[in-house]
Amino acid sequence: MDKNFAESFAEEWIRAWNSHDLEQILSHYADDFEMSSPKIISIAGEPSGTLKGRKAIGPYWSKALALRPALHFELIRVFTGVDSVTIHYSNDAGQSAAEVFHFDSSKRVVKAFAHYA
């Protein structure tokens, strides 16, 4: 994974979430991407904590954004892996989080895993 791409992706991802524009957020992801997060259990009611595809994840993120209209992320650090990037960030409530993103050959996210402190 190229460090410049990882840093650029992280900055764009943070900017997209801070804009609260769902289409801009989803633009980073492949159509059939998979998302795992403990928040999926509580917000989407999916006991596995995993959703697949924009059609399932879009409504979940839309609901999450509606629940937190002041949501704002601050980038802390970016980590690179072989075909992955981890973004460490904090939110407006002071909660620390890290998300791991796995990419396809066109640099679209195919799997993402959210972790919260």
mmCIF file with all atom_site columns, N, CA and C in Angstrom, residues 30-89:
data_model
loop_
_atom_site.group_PDB
_atom_site.id
_atom_site.type_symbol
_atom_site.label_atom_id
_atom_site.label_alt_id
_atom_site.label_comp_id
_atom_site.label_asym_id
_atom_site.label_entity_id
_atom_site.label_seq_id
_atom_site.pdbx_PDB_ins_code
_atom_site.Cartn_x
_atom_site.Cartn_y
_atom_site.Cartn_z
_atom_site.occupancy
_atom_site.B_iso_or_equiv
_atom_site.pdbx_formal_charge
_atom_site.auth_seq_id
_atom_site.auth_comp_id
_atom_site.auth_asym_id
_atom_site.auth_atom_id
_atom_site.pdbx_PDB_model_num
ATOM 1   N N  . ALA A 1 30 ? -16.693 -0.055  -2.959 1.00 0.00 ? 30 ALA A N  1
ATOM 2   C CA . ALA A 1 30 ? -17.226 -0.886  -4.046 1.00 0.00 ? 30 ALA A CA 1
ATOM 3   C C  . ALA A 1 30 ? -18.707 -1.141  -3.772 1.00 0.00 ? 30 ALA A C  1
ATOM 4   N N  . ASP A 1 31 ? -19.473 -1.428  -4.809 1.00 0.00 ? 31 ASP A N  1
ATOM 5   C CA . ASP A 1 31 ? -20.916 -1.633  -4.657 1.00 0.00 ? 31 ASP A CA 1
ATOM 6   C C  . ASP A 1 31 ? -21.262 -2.738  -3.668 1.00 0.00 ? 31 ASP A C  1
ATOM 7   N N  . ASP A 1 32 ? -20.464 -3.792  -3.647 1.00 0.00 ? 32 ASP A N  1
ATOM 8   C CA . ASP A 1 32 ? -20.787 -4.954  -2.811 1.00 0.00 ? 32 ASP A CA 1
ATOM 9   C C  . ASP A 1 32 ? -19.889 -5.053  -1.570 1.00 0.00 ? 32 ASP A C  1
ATOM 10  N N  . PHE A 1 33 ? -19.389 -3.919  -1.081 1.00 0.00 ? 33 PHE A N  1
ATOM 11  C CA . PHE A 1 33 ? -18.473 -3.960  0.060  1.00 0.00 ? 33 PHE A CA 1
ATOM 12  C C  . PHE A 1 33 ? -19.164 -4.472  1.317  1.00 0.00 ? 33 PHE A C  1
ATOM 13  N N  . GLU A 1 34 ? -18.345 -4.911  2.240  1.00 0.00 ? 34 GLU A N  1
ATOM 14  C CA . GLU A 1 34 ? -18.821 -5.468  3.511  1.00 0.00 ? 34 GLU A CA 1
ATOM 15  C C  . GLU A 1 34 ? -18.304 -4.607  4.653  1.00 0.00 ? 34 GLU A C  1
ATOM 16  N N  . MET A 1 35 ? -19.199 -4.280  5.580  1.00 0.00 ? 35 MET A N  1
ATOM 17  C CA . MET A 1 35 ? -18.861 -3.440  6.724  1.00 0.00 ? 35 MET A CA 1
ATOM 18  C C  . MET A 1 35 ? -19.181 -4.171  8.006  1.00 0.00 ? 35 MET A C  1
ATOM 19  N N  . SER A 1 36 ? -18.226 -4.192  8.940  1.00 0.00 ? 36 SER A N  1
ATOM 20  C CA . SER A 1 36 ? -18.440 -4.792  10.257 1.00 0.00 ? 36 SER A CA 1
ATOM 21  C C  . SER A 1 36 ? -18.186 -3.734  11.317 1.00 0.00 ? 36 SER A C  1
ATOM 22  N N  . SER A 1 37 ? -19.136 -3.619  12.245 1.00 0.00 ? 37 SER A N  1
ATOM 23  C CA . SER A 1 37 ? -19.031 -2.627  13.304 1.00 0.00 ? 37 SER A CA 1
ATOM 24  C C  . SER A 1 37 ? -19.964 -2.999  14.447 1.00 0.00 ? 37 SER A C  1
ATOM 25  N N  . PRO A 1 38 ? -19.538 -2.778  15.688 1.00 0.00 ? 38 PRO A N  1
ATOM 26  C CA . PRO A 1 38 ? -20.458 -2.998  16.799 1.00 0.00 ? 38 PRO A CA 1
ATOM 27  C C  . PRO A 1 38 ? -21.674 -2.069  16.730 1.00 0.00 ? 38 PRO A C  1
ATOM 28  N N  . LYS A 1 39 ? -21.538 -0.936  16.066 1.00 0.00 ? 39 LYS A N  1
ATOM 29  C CA . LYS A 1 39 ? -22.655 0.011   15.935 1.00 0.00 ? 39 LYS A CA 1
ATOM 30  C C  . LYS A 1 39 ? -23.748 -0.539  15.016 1.00 0.00 ? 39 LYS A C  1
ATOM 31  N N  . ILE A 1 40 ? -23.402 -1.447  14.123 1.00 0.00 ? 40 ILE A N  1
ATOM 32  C CA . ILE A 1 40 ? -24.407 -2.073  13.254 1.00 0.00 ? 40 ILE A CA 1
ATOM 33  C C  . ILE A 1 40 ? -25.396 -2.850  14.111 1.00 0.00 ? 40 ILE A C  1
ATOM 34  N N  . ILE A 1 41 ? -24.909 -3.443  15.179 1.00 0.00 ? 41 ILE A N  1
ATOM 35  C CA . ILE A 1 41 ? -25.783 -4.207  16.080 1.00 0.00 ? 41 ILE A CA 1
ATOM 36  C C  . ILE A 1 41 ? -26.808 -3.277  16.715 1.00 0.00 ? 41 ILE A C  1
ATOM 37  N N  . SER A 1 42 ? -26.338 -2.153  17.255 1.00 0.00 ? 42 SER A N  1
ATOM 38  C CA . SER A 1 42 ? -27.244 -1.261  17.984 1.00 0.00 ? 42 SER A CA 1
ATOM 39  C C  . SER A 1 42 ? -28.077 -0.356  17.078 1.00 0.00 ? 42 SER A C  1
ATOM 40  N N  . ILE A 1 43 ? -27.531 0.112   15.965 1.00 0.00 ? 43 ILE A N  1
ATOM 41  C CA . ILE A 1 43 ? -28.261 1.053   15.107 1.00 0.00 ? 43 ILE A CA 1
ATOM 42  C C  . ILE A 1 43 ? -29.094 0.341   14.050 1.00 0.00 ? 43 ILE A C  1
ATOM 43  N N  . ALA A 1 44 ? -28.526 -0.669  13.394 1.00 0.00 ? 44 ALA A N  1
ATOM 44  C CA . ALA A 1 44 ? -29.238 -1.373  12.321 1.00 0.00 ? 44 ALA A CA 1
ATOM 45  C C  . ALA A 1 44 ? -29.989 -2.596  12.832 1.00 0.00 ? 44 ALA A C  1
ATOM 46  N N  . GLY A 1 45 ? -29.689 -3.016  14.053 1.00 0.00 ? 45 GLY A N  1
ATOM 47  C CA . GLY A 1 45 ? -30.362 -4.188  14.600 1.00 0.00 ? 45 GLY A CA 1
ATOM 48  C C  . GLY A 1 45 ? -29.920 -5.501  13.990 1.00 0.00 ? 45 GLY A C  1
ATOM 49  N N  . GLU A 1 46 ? -28.736 -5.502  13.375 1.00 0.00 ? 46 GLU A N  1
ATOM 50  C CA . GLU A 1 46 ? -28.199 -6.721  12.758 1.00 0.00 ? 46 GLU A CA 1
ATOM 51  C C  . GLU A 1 46 ? -27.287 -7.405  13.770 1.00 0.00 ? 46 GLU A C  1
ATOM 52  N N  . PRO A 1 47 ? -27.705 -8.558  14.340 1.00 0.00 ? 47 PRO A N  1
ATOM 53  C CA . PRO A 1 47 ? -26.940 -9.190  15.413 1.00 0.00 ? 47 PRO A CA 1
ATOM 54  C C  . PRO A 1 47 ? -25.523 -9.615  15.034 1.00 0.00 ? 47 PRO A C  1
ATOM 55  N N  . SER A 1 48 ? -25.254 -9.861  13.754 1.00 0.00 ? 48 SER A N  1
ATOM 56  C CA . SER A 1 48 ? -23.909 -10.274 13.344 1.00 0.00 ? 48 SER A CA 1
ATOM 57  C C  . SER A 1 48 ? -22.923 -9.116  13.369 1.00 0.00 ? 48 SER A C  1
ATOM 58  N N  . GLY A 1 49 ? -23.443 -7.877  13.335 1.00 0.00 ? 49 GLY A N  1
ATOM 59  C CA . GLY A 1 49 ? -22.573 -6.713  13.282 1.00 0.00 ? 49 GLY A CA 1
ATOM 60  C C  . GLY A 1 49 ? -21.978 -6.467  11.913 1.00 0.00 ? 49 GLY A C  1
ATOM 61  N N  . THR A 1 50 ? -22.486 -7.169  10.889 1.00 0.00 ? 50 THR A N  1
ATOM 62  C CA . THR A 1 50 ? -21.957 -7.041  9.526  1.00 0.00 ? 50 THR A CA 1
ATOM 63  C C  . THR A 1 50 ? -23.091 -6.818  8.535  1.00 0.00 ? 50 THR A C  1
ATOM 64  N N  . LEU A 1 51 ? -22.874 -5.871  7.627  1.00 0.00 ? 51 LEU A N  1
ATOM 65  C CA . LEU A 1 51 ? -23.793 -5.620  6.514  1.00 0.00 ? 51 LEU A CA 1
ATOM 66  C C  . LEU A 1 51 ? -22.994 -5.696  5.221  1.00 0.00 ? 51 LEU A C  1
ATOM 67  N N  . LYS A 1 52 ? -23.677 -6.031  4.126  1.00 0.00 ? 52 LYS A N  1
ATOM 68  C CA . LYS A 1 52 ? -22.999 -6.139  2.839  1.00 0.00 ? 52 LYS A CA 1
ATOM 69  C C  . LYS A 1 52 ? -23.750 -5.369  1.774  1.00 0.00 ? 52 LYS A C  1
ATOM 70  N N  . GLY A 1 53 ? -23.011 -4.566  1.018  1.00 0.00 ? 53 GLY A N  1
ATOM 71  C CA . GLY A 1 53 ? -23.547 -3.835  -0.119 1.00 0.00 ? 53 GLY A CA 1
ATOM 72  C C  . GLY A 1 53 ? -24.081 -2.461  0.239  1.00 0.00 ? 53 GLY A C  1
ATOM 73  N N  . ARG A 1 54 ? -23.978 -1.573  -0.737 1.00 0.00 ? 54 ARG A N  1
ATOM 74  C CA . ARG A 1 54 ? -24.444 -0.197  -0.543 1.00 0.00 ? 54 ARG A CA 1
ATOM 75  C C  . ARG A 1 54 ? -25.920 -0.124  -0.177 1.00 0.00 ? 54 ARG A C  1
ATOM 76  N N  . LYS A 1 55 ? -26.721 -1.031  -0.725 1.00 0.00 ? 55 LYS A N  1
ATOM 77  C CA . LYS A 1 55 ? -28.168 -0.998  -0.457 1.00 0.00 ? 55 LYS A CA 1
ATOM 78  C C  . LYS A 1 55 ? -28.486 -1.286  1.005  1.00 0.00 ? 55 LYS A C  1
ATOM 79  N N  . ALA A 1 56 ? -27.645 -2.017  1.690  1.00 0.00 ? 56 ALA A N  1
ATOM 80  C CA . ALA A 1 56 ? -27.847 -2.295  3.113  1.00 0.00 ? 56 ALA A CA 1
ATOM 81  C C  . ALA A 1 56 ? -27.110 -1.278  3.987  1.00 0.00 ? 56 ALA A C  1
ATOM 82  N N  . ILE A 1 57 ? -25.918 -0.891  3.572  1.00 0.00 ? 57 ILE A N  1
ATOM 83  C CA . ILE A 1 57 ? -25.093 -0.020  4.410  1.00 0.00 ? 57 ILE A CA 1
ATOM 84  C C  . ILE A 1 57 ? -25.513 1.443   4.291  1.00 0.00 ? 57 ILE A C  1
ATOM 85  N N  . GLY A 1 58 ? -25.956 1.860   3.114  1.00 0.00 ? 58 GLY A N  1
ATOM 86  C CA . GLY A 1 58 ? -26.409 3.247   2.932  1.00 0.00 ? 58 GLY A CA 1
ATOM 87  C C  . GLY A 1 58 ? -27.489 3.651   3.939  1.00 0.00 ? 58 GLY A C  1
ATOM 88  N N  . PRO A 1 59 ? -28.574 2.875   4.074  1.00 0.00 ? 59 PRO A N  1
ATOM 89  C CA . PRO A 1 59 ? -29.606 3.231   5.058  1.00 0.00 ? 59 PRO A CA 1
ATOM 90  C C  . PRO A 1 59 ? -29.091 3.213   6.500  1.00 0.00 ? 59 PRO A C  1
ATOM 91  N N  . TYR A 1 60 ? -28.201 2.293   6.820  1.00 0.00 ? 60 TYR A N  1
ATOM 92  C CA . TYR A 1 60 ? -27.605 2.253   8.161  1.00 0.00 ? 60 TYR A CA 1
ATOM 93  C C  . TYR A 1 60 ? -26.835 3.535   8.436  1.00 0.00 ? 60 TYR A C  1
ATOM 94  N N  . TRP A 1 61 ? -25.983 3.958   7.498  1.00 0.00 ? 61 TRP A N  1
ATOM 95  C CA . TRP A 1 61 ? -25.214 5.180   7.698  1.00 0.00 ? 61 TRP A CA 1
ATOM 96  C C  . TRP A 1 61 ? -26.114 6.410   7.703  1.00 0.00 ? 61 TRP A C  1
ATOM 97  N N  . SER A 1 62 ? -27.158 6.405   6.892  1.00 0.00 ? 62 SER A N  1
ATOM 98  C CA . SER A 1 62 ? -28.106 7.519   6.885  1.00 0.00 ? 62 SER A CA 1
ATOM 99  C C  . SER A 1 62 ? -28.756 7.669   8.259  1.00 0.00 ? 62 SER A C  1
ATOM 100 N N  . LYS A 1 63 ? -29.156 6.556   8.843  1.00 0.00 ? 63 LYS A N  1
ATOM 101 C CA . LYS A 1 63 ? -29.761 6.573   10.183 1.00 0.00 ? 63 LYS A CA 1
ATOM 102 C C  . LYS A 1 63 ? -28.743 7.041   11.218 1.00 0.00 ? 63 LYS A C  1
ATOM 103 N N  . ALA A 1 64 ? -27.515 6.556   11.119 1.00 0.00 ? 64 ALA A N  1
ATOM 104 C CA . ALA A 1 64 ? -26.465 6.952   12.065 1.00 0.00 ? 64 ALA A CA 1
ATOM 105 C C  . ALA A 1 64 ? -26.205 8.457   11.987 1.00 0.00 ? 64 ALA A C  1
ATOM 106 N N  . LEU A 1 65 ? -26.157 9.009   10.781 1.00 0.00 ? 65 LEU A N  1
ATOM 107 C CA . LEU A 1 65 ? -25.946 10.446  10.614 1.00 0.00 ? 65 LEU A CA 1
ATOM 108 C C  . LEU A 1 65 ? -27.115 11.247  11.183 1.00 0.00 ? 65 LEU A C  1
ATOM 109 N N  . ALA A 1 66 ? -28.333 10.753  11.007 1.00 0.00 ? 66 ALA A N  1
ATOM 110 C CA . ALA A 1 66 ? -29.509 11.438  11.555 1.00 0.00 ? 66 ALA A CA 1
ATOM 111 C C  . ALA A 1 66 ? -29.495 11.442  13.085 1.00 0.00 ? 66 ALA A C  1
ATOM 112 N N  . LEU A 1 67 ? -28.982 10.355  13.666 1.00 0.00 ? 67 LEU A N  1
ATOM 113 C CA . LEU A 1 67 ? -28.901 10.263  15.125 1.00 0.00 ? 67 LEU A CA 1
ATOM 114 C C  . LEU A 1 67 ? -27.829 11.190  15.702 1.00 0.00 ? 67 LEU A C  1
ATOM 115 N N  . ARG A 1 68 ? -26.830 11.532  14.895 1.00 0.00 ? 68 ARG A N  1
ATOM 116 C CA . ARG A 1 68 ? -25.711 12.368  15.361 1.00 0.00 ? 68 ARG A CA 1
ATOM 117 C C  . ARG A 1 68 ? -25.494 13.545  14.398 1.00 0.00 ? 68 ARG A C  1
ATOM 118 N N  . PRO A 1 69 ? -26.401 14.525  14.382 1.00 0.00 ? 69 PRO A N  1
ATOM 119 C CA . PRO A 1 69 ? -26.279 15.631  13.412 1.00 0.00 ? 69 PRO A CA 1
ATOM 120 C C  . PRO A 1 69 ? -25.014 16.479  13.585 1.00 0.00 ? 69 PRO A C  1
ATOM 121 N N  . ALA A 1 70 ? -24.395 16.459  14.754 1.00 0.00 ? 70 ALA A N  1
ATOM 122 C CA . ALA A 1 70 ? -23.170 17.229  14.974 1.00 0.00 ? 70 ALA A CA 1
ATOM 123 C C  . ALA A 1 70 ? -21.912 16.373  14.801 1.00 0.00 ? 70 ALA A C  1
ATOM 124 N N  . LEU A 1 71 ? -22.068 15.171  14.278 1.00 0.00 ? 71 LEU A N  1
ATOM 125 C CA . LEU A 1 71 ? -20.934 14.260  14.128 1.00 0.00 ? 71 LEU A CA 1
ATOM 126 C C  . LEU A 1 71 ? -19.789 14.937  13.383 1.00 0.00 ? 71 LEU A C  1
ATOM 127 N N  . HIS A 1 72 ? -18.601 14.839  13.947 1.00 0.00 ? 72 HIS A N  1
ATOM 128 C CA . HIS A 1 72 ? -17.411 15.420  13.334 1.00 0.00 ? 72 HIS A CA 1
ATOM 129 C C  . HIS A 1 72 ? -16.211 14.570  13.726 1.00 0.00 ? 72 HIS A C  1
ATOM 130 N N  . PHE A 1 73 ? -15.389 14.208  12.743 1.00 0.00 ? 73 PHE A N  1
ATOM 131 C CA . PHE A 1 73 ? -14.213 13.395  12.974 1.00 0.00 ? 73 PHE A CA 1
ATOM 132 C C  . PHE A 1 73 ? -12.945 14.239  12.872 1.00 0.00 ? 73 PHE A C  1
ATOM 133 N N  . GLU A 1 74 ? -11.954 13.858  13.659 1.00 0.00 ? 74 GLU A N  1
ATOM 134 C CA . GLU A 1 74 ? -10.610 14.442  13.586 1.00 0.00 ? 74 GLU A CA 1
ATOM 135 C C  . GLU A 1 74 ? -9.627  13.303  13.347 1.00 0.00 ? 74 GLU A C  1
ATOM 136 N N  . LEU A 1 75 ? -8.832  13.423  12.300 1.00 0.00 ? 75 LEU A N  1
ATOM 137 C CA . LEU A 1 75 ? -7.835  12.412  11.968 1.00 0.00 ? 75 LEU A CA 1
ATOM 138 C C  . LEU A 1 75 ? -6.690  12.460  12.974 1.00 0.00 ? 75 LEU A C  1
ATOM 139 N N  . ILE A 1 76 ? -6.332  11.301  13.504 1.00 0.00 ? 76 ILE A N  1
ATOM 140 C CA . ILE A 1 76 ? -5.205  11.208  14.437 1.00 0.00 ? 76 ILE A CA 1
ATOM 141 C C  . ILE A 1 76 ? -3.988  10.621  13.746 1.00 0.00 ? 76 ILE A C  1
ATOM 142 N N  . ARG A 1 77 ? -4.178  9.467   13.079 1.00 0.00 ? 77 ARG A N  1
ATOM 143 C CA . ARG A 1 77 ? -3.036  8.793   12.463 1.00 0.00 ? 77 ARG A CA 1
ATOM 144 C C  . ARG A 1 77 ? -3.501  7.831   11.393 1.00 0.00 ? 77 ARG A C  1
ATOM 145 N N  . VAL A 1 78 ? -2.644  7.578   10.422 1.00 0.00 ? 78 VAL A N  1
ATOM 146 C CA . VAL A 1 78 ? -2.931  6.644   9.332  1.00 0.00 ? 78 VAL A CA 1
ATOM 147 C C  . VAL A 1 78 ? -1.872  5.549   9.351  1.00 0.00 ? 78 VAL A C  1
ATOM 148 N N  . PHE A 1 79 ? -2.311  4.304   9.272  1.00 0.00 ? 79 PHE A N  1
ATOM 149 C CA . PHE A 1 79 ? -1.415  3.152   9.221  1.00 0.00 ? 79 PHE A CA 1
ATOM 150 C C  . PHE A 1 79 ? -1.616  2.453   7.883  1.00 0.00 ? 79 PHE A C  1
ATOM 151 N N  . THR A 1 80 ? -0.533  1.959   7.293  1.00 0.00 ? 80 THR A N  1
ATOM 152 C CA . THR A 1 80 ? -0.631  1.239   6.028  1.00 0.00 ? 80 THR A CA 1
ATOM 153 C C  . THR A 1 80 ? -0.292  -0.226  6.224  1.00 0.00 ? 80 THR A C  1
ATOM 154 N N  . GLY A 1 81 ? -0.954  -1.060  5.425  1.00 0.00 ? 81 GLY A N  1
ATOM 155 C CA . GLY A 1 81 ? -0.693  -2.485  5.407  1.00 0.00 ? 81 GLY A CA 1
ATOM 156 C C  . GLY A 1 81 ? -0.396  -2.922  3.988  1.00 0.00 ? 81 GLY A C  1
ATOM 157 N N  . VAL A 1 82 ? -0.577  -4.203  3.699  1.00 0.00 ? 82 VAL A N  1
ATOM 158 C CA . VAL A 1 82 ? -0.295  -4.729  2.362  1.00 0.00 ? 82 VAL A CA 1
ATOM 159 C C  . VAL A 1 82 ? -1.331  -4.214  1.365  1.00 0.00 ? 82 VAL A C  1
ATOM 160 N N  . ASP A 1 83 ? -2.600  -4.503  1.603  1.00 0.00 ? 83 ASP A N  1
ATOM 161 C CA . ASP A 1 83 ? -3.679  -3.985  0.757  1.00 0.00 ? 83 ASP A CA 1
ATOM 162 C C  . ASP A 1 83 ? -4.732  -3.302  1.617  1.00 0.00 ? 83 ASP A C  1
ATOM 163 N N  . SER A 1 84 ? -4.259  -2.716  2.717  1.00 0.00 ? 84 SER A N  1
ATOM 164 C CA . SER A 1 84 ? -5.188  -2.115  3.663  1.00 0.00 ? 84 SER A CA 1
ATOM 165 C C  . SER A 1 84 ? -4.643  -0.828  4.262  1.00 0.00 ? 84 SER A C  1
ATOM 166 N N  . VAL A 1 85 ? -5.575  -0.058  4.801  1.00 0.00 ? 85 VAL A N  1
ATOM 167 C CA . VAL A 1 85 ? -5.276  1.188   5.499  1.00 0.00 ? 85 VAL A CA 1
ATOM 168 C C  . VAL A 1 85 ? -6.068  1.172   6.795  1.00 0.00 ? 85 VAL A C  1
ATOM 169 N N  . THR A 1 86 ? -5.460  1.627   7.870  1.00 0.00 ? 86 THR A N  1
ATOM 170 C CA . THR A 1 86 ? -6.172  1.818   9.130  1.00 0.00 ? 86 THR A CA 1
ATOM 171 C C  . THR A 1 86 ? -6.151  3.304   9.457  1.00 0.00 ? 86 THR A C  1
ATOM 172 N N  . ILE A 1 87 ? -7.341  3.836   9.736  1.00 0.00 ? 87 ILE A N  1
ATOM 173 C CA . ILE A 1 87 ? -7.470  5.241   10.114 1.00 0.00 ? 87 ILE A CA 1
ATOM 174 C C  . ILE A 1 87 ? -7.828  5.304   11.590 1.00 0.00 ? 87 ILE A C  1
ATOM 175 N N  . HIS A 1 88 ? -6.999  5.993   12.349 1.00 0.00 ? 88 HIS A N  1
ATOM 176 C CA . HIS A 1 88 ? -7.261  6.237   13.768 1.00 0.00 ? 88 HIS A CA 1
ATOM 177 C C  . HIS A 1 88 ? -7.790  7.669   13.852 1.00 0.00 ? 88 HIS A C  1
ATOM 178 N N  . TYR A 1 89 ? -8.961  7.841   14.461 1.00 0.00 ? 89 TYR A N  1
ATOM 179 C CA . TYR A 1 89 ? -9.588  9.151   14.525 1.00 0.00 ? 89 TYR A CA 1
ATOM 180 C C  . TYR A 1 89 ? -10.382 9.286   15.816 1.00 0.00 ? 89 TYR A C  1
#
